[in-house]
mmCIF file of C-alpha atoms in Angstrom:
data_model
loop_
_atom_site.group_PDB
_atom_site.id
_atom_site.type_symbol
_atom_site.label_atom_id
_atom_site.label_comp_id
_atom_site.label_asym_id
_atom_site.label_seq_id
_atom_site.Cartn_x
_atom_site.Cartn_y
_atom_site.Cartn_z
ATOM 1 C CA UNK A 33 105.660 -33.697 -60.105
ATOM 2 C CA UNK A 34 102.364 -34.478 -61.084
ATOM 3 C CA UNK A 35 102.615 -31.597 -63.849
ATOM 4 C CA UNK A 36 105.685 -32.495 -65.035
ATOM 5 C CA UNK A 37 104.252 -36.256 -65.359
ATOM 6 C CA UNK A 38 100.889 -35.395 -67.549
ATOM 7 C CA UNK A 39 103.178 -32.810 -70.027
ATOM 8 C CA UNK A 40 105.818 -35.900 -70.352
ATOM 9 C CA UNK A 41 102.543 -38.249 -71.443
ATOM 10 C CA UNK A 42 101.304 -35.541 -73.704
ATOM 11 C CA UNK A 43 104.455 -34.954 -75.667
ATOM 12 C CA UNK A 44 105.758 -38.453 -76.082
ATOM 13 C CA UNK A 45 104.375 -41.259 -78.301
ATOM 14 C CA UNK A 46 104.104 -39.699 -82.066
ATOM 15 C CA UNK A 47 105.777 -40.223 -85.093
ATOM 16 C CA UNK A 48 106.928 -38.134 -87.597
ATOM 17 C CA UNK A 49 107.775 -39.332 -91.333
ATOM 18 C CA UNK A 50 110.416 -37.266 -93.652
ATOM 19 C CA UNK A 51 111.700 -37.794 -97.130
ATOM 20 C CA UNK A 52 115.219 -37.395 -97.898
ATOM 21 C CA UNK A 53 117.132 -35.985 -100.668
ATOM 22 C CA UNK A 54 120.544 -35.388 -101.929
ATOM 23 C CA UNK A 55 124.027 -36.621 -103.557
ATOM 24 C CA UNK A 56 126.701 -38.722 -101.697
ATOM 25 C CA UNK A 57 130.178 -37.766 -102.061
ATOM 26 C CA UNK A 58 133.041 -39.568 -100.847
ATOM 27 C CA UNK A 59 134.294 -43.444 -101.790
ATOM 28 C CA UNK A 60 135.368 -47.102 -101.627
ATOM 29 C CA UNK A 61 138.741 -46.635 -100.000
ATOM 30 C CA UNK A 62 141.437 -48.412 -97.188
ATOM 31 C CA UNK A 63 141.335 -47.393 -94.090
ATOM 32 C CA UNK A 64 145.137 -46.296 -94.473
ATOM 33 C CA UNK A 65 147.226 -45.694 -97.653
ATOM 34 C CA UNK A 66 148.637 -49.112 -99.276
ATOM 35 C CA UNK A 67 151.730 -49.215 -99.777
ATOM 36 C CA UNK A 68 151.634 -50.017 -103.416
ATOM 37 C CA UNK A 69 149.361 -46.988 -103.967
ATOM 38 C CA UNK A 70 152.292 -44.220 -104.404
ATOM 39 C CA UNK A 71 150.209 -41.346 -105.362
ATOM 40 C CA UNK A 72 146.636 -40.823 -105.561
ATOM 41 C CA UNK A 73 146.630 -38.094 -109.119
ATOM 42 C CA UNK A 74 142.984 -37.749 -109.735
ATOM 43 C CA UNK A 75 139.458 -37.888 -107.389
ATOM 44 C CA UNK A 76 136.235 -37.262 -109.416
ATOM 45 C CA UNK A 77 132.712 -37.914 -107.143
ATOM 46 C CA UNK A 78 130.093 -38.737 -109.223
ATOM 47 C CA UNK A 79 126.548 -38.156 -109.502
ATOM 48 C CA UNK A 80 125.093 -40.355 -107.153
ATOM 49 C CA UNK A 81 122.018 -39.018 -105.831
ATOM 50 C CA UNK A 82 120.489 -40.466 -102.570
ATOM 51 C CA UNK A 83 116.895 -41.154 -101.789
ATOM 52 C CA UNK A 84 115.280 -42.122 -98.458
ATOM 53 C CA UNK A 85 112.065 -42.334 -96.324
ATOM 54 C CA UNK A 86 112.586 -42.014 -92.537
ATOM 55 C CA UNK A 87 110.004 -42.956 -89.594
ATOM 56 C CA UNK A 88 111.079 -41.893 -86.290
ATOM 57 C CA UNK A 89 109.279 -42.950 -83.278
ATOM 58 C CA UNK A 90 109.514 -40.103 -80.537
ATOM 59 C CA UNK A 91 109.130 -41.920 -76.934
ATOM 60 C CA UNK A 92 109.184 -38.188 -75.562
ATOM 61 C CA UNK A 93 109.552 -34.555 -76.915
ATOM 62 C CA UNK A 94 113.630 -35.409 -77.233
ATOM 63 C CA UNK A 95 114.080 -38.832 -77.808
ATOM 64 C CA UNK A 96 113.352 -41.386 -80.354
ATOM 65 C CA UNK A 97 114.416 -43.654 -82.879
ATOM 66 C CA UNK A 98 114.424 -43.829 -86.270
ATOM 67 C CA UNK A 99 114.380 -46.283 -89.643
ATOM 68 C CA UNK A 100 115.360 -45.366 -93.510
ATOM 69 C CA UNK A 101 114.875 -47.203 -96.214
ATOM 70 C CA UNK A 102 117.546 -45.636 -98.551
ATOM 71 C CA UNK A 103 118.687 -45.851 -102.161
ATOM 72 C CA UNK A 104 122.336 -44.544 -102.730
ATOM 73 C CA UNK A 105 124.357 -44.375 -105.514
ATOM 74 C CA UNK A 106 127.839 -44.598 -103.971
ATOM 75 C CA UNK A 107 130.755 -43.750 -106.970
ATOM 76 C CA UNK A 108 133.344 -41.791 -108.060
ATOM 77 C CA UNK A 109 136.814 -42.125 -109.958
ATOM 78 C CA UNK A 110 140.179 -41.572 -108.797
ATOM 79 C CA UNK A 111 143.610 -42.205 -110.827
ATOM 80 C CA UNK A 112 146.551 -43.085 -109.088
ATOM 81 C CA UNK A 113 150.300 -44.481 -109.685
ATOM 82 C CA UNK A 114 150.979 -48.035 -108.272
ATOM 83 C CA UNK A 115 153.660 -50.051 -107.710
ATOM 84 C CA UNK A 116 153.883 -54.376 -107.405
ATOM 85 C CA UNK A 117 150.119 -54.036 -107.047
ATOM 86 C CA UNK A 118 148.520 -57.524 -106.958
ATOM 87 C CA UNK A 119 146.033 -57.294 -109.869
ATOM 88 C CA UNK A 120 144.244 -59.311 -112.264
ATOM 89 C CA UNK A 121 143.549 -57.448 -116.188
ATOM 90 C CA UNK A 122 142.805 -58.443 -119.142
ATOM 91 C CA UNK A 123 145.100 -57.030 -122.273
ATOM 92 C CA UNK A 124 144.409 -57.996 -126.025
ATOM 93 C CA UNK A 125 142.076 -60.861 -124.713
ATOM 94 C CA UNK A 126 144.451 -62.222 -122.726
ATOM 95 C CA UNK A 127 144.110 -62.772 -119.013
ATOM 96 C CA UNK A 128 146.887 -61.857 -116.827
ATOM 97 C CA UNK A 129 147.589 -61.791 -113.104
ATOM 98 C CA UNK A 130 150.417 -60.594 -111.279
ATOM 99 C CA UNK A 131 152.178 -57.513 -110.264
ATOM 100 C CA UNK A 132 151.125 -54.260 -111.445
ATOM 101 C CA UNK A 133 153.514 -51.223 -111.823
ATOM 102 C CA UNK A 134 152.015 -48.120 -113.612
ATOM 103 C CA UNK A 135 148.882 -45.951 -113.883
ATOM 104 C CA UNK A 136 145.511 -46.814 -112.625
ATOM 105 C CA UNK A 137 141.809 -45.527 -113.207
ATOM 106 C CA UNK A 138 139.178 -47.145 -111.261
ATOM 107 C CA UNK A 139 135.282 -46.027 -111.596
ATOM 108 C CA UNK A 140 132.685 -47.232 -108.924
ATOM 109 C CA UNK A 141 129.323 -46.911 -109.375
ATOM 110 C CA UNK A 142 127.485 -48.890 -106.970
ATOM 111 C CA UNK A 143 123.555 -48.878 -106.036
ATOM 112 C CA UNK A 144 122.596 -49.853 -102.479
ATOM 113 C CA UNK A 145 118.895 -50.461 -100.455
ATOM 114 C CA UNK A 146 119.941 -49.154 -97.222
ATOM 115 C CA UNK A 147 118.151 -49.728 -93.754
ATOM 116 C CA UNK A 148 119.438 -47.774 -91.145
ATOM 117 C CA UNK A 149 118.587 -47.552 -87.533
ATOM 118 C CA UNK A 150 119.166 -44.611 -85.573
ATOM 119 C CA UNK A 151 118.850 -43.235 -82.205
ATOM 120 C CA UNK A 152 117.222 -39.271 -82.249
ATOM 121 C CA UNK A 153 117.777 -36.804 -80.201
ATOM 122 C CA UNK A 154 115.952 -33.267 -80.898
ATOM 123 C CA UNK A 155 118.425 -31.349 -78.974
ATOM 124 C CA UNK A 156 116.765 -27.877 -80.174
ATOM 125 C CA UNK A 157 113.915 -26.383 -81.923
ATOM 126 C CA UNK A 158 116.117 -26.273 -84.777
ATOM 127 C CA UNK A 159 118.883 -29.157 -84.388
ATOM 128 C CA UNK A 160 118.786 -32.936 -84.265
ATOM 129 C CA UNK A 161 121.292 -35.426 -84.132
ATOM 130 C CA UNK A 162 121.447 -39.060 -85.040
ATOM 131 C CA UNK A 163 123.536 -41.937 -84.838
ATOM 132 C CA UNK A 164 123.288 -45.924 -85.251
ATOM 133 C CA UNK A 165 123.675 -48.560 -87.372
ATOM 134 C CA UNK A 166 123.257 -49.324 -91.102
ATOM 135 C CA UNK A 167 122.664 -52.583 -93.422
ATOM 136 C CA UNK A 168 122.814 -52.126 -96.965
ATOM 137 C CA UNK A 169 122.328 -54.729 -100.326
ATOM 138 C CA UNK A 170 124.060 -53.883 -103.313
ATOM 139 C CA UNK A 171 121.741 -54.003 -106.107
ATOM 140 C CA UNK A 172 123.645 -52.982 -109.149
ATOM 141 C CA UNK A 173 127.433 -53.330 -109.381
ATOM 142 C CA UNK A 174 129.731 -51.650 -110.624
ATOM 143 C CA UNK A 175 133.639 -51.585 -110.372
ATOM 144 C CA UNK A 176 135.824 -51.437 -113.349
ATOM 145 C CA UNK A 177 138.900 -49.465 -114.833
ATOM 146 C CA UNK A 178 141.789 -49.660 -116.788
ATOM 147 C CA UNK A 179 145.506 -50.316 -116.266
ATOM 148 C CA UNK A 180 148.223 -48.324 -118.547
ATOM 149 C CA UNK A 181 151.790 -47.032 -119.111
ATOM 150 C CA UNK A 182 153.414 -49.680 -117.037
ATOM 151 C CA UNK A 183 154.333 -53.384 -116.545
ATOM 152 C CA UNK A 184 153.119 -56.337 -114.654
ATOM 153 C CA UNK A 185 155.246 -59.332 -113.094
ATOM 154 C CA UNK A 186 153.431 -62.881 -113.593
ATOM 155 C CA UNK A 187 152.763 -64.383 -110.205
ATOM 156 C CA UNK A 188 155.915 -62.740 -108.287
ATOM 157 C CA UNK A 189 157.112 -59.734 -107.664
ATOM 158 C CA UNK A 190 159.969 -60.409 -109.761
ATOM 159 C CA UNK A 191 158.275 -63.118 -112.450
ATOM 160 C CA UNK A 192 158.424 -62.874 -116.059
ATOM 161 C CA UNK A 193 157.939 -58.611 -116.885
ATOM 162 C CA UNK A 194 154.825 -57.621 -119.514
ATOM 163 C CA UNK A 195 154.501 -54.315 -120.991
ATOM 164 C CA UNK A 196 150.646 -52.779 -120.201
ATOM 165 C CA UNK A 197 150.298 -50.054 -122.626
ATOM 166 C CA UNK A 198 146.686 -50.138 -121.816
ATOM 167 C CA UNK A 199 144.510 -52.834 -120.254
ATOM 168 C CA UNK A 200 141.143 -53.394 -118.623
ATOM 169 C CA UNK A 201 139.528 -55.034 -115.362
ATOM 170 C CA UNK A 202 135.984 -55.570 -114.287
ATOM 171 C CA UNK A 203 135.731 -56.899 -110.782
ATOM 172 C CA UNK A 204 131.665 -55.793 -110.509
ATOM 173 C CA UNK A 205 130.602 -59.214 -110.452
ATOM 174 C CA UNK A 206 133.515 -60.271 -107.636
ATOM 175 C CA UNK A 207 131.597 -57.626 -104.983
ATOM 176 C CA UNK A 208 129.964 -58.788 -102.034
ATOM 177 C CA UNK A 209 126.107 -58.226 -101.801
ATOM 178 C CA UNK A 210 126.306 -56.993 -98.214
ATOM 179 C CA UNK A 211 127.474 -53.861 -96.701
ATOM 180 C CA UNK A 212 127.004 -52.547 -92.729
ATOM 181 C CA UNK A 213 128.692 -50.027 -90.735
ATOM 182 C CA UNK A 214 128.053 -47.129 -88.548
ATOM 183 C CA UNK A 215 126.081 -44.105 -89.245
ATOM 184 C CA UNK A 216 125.326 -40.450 -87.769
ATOM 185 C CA UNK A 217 123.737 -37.156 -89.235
ATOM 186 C CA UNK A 218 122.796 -33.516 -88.171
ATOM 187 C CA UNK A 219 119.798 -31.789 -88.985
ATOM 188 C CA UNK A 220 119.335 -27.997 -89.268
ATOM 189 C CA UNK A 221 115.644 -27.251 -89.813
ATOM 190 C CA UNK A 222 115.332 -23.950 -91.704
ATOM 191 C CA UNK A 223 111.651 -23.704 -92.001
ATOM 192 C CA UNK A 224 108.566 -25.739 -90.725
ATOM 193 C CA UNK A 225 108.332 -28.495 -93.239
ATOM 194 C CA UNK A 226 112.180 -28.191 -94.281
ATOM 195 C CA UNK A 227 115.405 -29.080 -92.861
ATOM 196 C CA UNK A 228 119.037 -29.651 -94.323
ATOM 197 C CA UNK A 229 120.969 -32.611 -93.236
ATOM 198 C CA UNK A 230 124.384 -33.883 -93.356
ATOM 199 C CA UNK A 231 125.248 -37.670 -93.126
ATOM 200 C CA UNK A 232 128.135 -39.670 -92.283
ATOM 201 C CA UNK A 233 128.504 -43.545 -93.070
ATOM 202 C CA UNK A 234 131.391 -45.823 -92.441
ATOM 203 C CA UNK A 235 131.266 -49.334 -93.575
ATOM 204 C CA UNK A 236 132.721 -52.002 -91.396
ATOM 205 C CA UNK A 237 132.314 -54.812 -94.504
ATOM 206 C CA UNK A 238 135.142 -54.702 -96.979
ATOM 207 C CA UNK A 239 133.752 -54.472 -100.936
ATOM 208 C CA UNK A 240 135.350 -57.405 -101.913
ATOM 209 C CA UNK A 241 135.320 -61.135 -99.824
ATOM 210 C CA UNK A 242 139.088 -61.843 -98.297
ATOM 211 C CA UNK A 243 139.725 -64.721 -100.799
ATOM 212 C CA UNK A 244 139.584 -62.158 -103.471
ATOM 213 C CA UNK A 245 143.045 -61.522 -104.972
ATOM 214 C CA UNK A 246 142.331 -58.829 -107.769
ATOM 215 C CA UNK A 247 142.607 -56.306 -105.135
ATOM 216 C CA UNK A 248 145.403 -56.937 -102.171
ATOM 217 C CA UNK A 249 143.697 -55.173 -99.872
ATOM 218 C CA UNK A 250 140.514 -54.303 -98.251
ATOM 219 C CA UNK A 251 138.458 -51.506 -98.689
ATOM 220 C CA UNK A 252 135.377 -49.787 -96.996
ATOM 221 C CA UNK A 253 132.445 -47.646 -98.536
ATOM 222 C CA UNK A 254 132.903 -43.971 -96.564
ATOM 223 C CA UNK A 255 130.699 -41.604 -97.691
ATOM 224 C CA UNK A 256 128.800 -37.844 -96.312
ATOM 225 C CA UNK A 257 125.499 -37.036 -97.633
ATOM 226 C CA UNK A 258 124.597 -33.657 -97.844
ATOM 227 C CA UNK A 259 120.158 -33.635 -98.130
ATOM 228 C CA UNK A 260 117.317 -31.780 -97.859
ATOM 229 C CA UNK A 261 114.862 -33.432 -95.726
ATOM 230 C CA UNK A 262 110.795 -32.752 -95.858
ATOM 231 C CA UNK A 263 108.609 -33.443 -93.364
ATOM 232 C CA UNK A 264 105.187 -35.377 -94.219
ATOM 233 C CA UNK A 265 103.593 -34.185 -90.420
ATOM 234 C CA UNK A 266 103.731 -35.674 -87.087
ATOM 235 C CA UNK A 267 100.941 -38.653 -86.281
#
């Protein structure tokens, strides 16, 4: 017992510091399919690289925890077909709001500062799994698209019928600032200093506040990282 006690004090109380990187793929999205979505026709990820620092505090030779602070890009585009969408555009100047039937193109391109907090586990030589908690600020917004080949309804669902041959609508400006939610990763290291690691995060904060009526209803930033991870040494 004594043994066992002196190896567990040698092996715990170290840190180890990695840099992180890679590209996020995934999106802004419901957590089921809206109604007035009737088919999604296009998803294009983006570029949107991901850069982080990590510290992780080992209290023994398995278990620690860890903090990031991230940058992530989180966009892509995706094209779909709605119908009596609750929308707000802008067409020849003009400002309308009502019920959207048509095509629609939306690009995201958002930039967050991420801290996570994670719980480690080195369950192998090779493998280590995380999971925890994230809070994230949006630093540069971006959420815009265009509306085409379709009509909208002023105020109703059956009010006063406009053509849309093609409109606009920026709601970058309407986002909110702050974004949290759950989030877990696997590591694979491949070699001493390097290690590949894939990343799940979930958001739990919609992307735009509830008295926002551009968009009718809520959506959450889901997103996988695939990175490479490089160790800076164990203190």
């Amino acid at each position: 017992l004594s043994l066992e006690f002196v190896c567990a004090r040698e092996n715990s109380g170290f840190w180890e510091l990695k840099a992180n990187a890679g590209l996020n793929i995934g999106g802004s999205s419901p957590t089921s399919m809206p109604v007035e979505i009737r088919k999604v026709e296009r998803y294009t990820p983006a570029l949107a690289p991901h850069i982080a620092f990590e510290a992780t505090r080992f209290l023994n030779d398995k278990w620690g925890v860890s903090a990031q602070l991230a940058l992530d890009y989180k966009a892509f585009t995706v094209k779909d077909s709605v119908s009596n969408l609750h929308t707000e555009m802008d067409m020849g100047g003009e400002e309308y709001v009502g019920y959207f039937t048509g095509h629609n193109q939306t690009e995201v391109k958002n930039l967050y500062l991420s801290l996570p907090i994670l719980a480690t586990c080195q369950i192998s030589e090779k493998w280590l799994l995380q999971g925890g908690v994230y809070l994230g600020y949006l630093l540069d917004p971006g959420f815009k698209g265009t509306a085409s080949d379709g009509y909208i309804r002023k105020d109703t669902p059956v009010g006063e019928k406009t053509k849309v041959t093609t409109a606009t609508f920026d709601f970058s400006s309407e986002e909110t600032r702050l974004d949290y939610g759950l989030q877990f990763a696997a590591s694979w290291k491949f070699s001493e200093q390097f290690s590949l690691m894939g990343q799940l995060s979930w958001g739990l904060n919609s992307l735009f506040p509830s008295d926002f009526t551009g968009i009718a209803f809520d959506m959450y930033n889901i997103y996988g990282i695939l990175a490479v991870s490089y160790s800076l040494g164990r203190h």
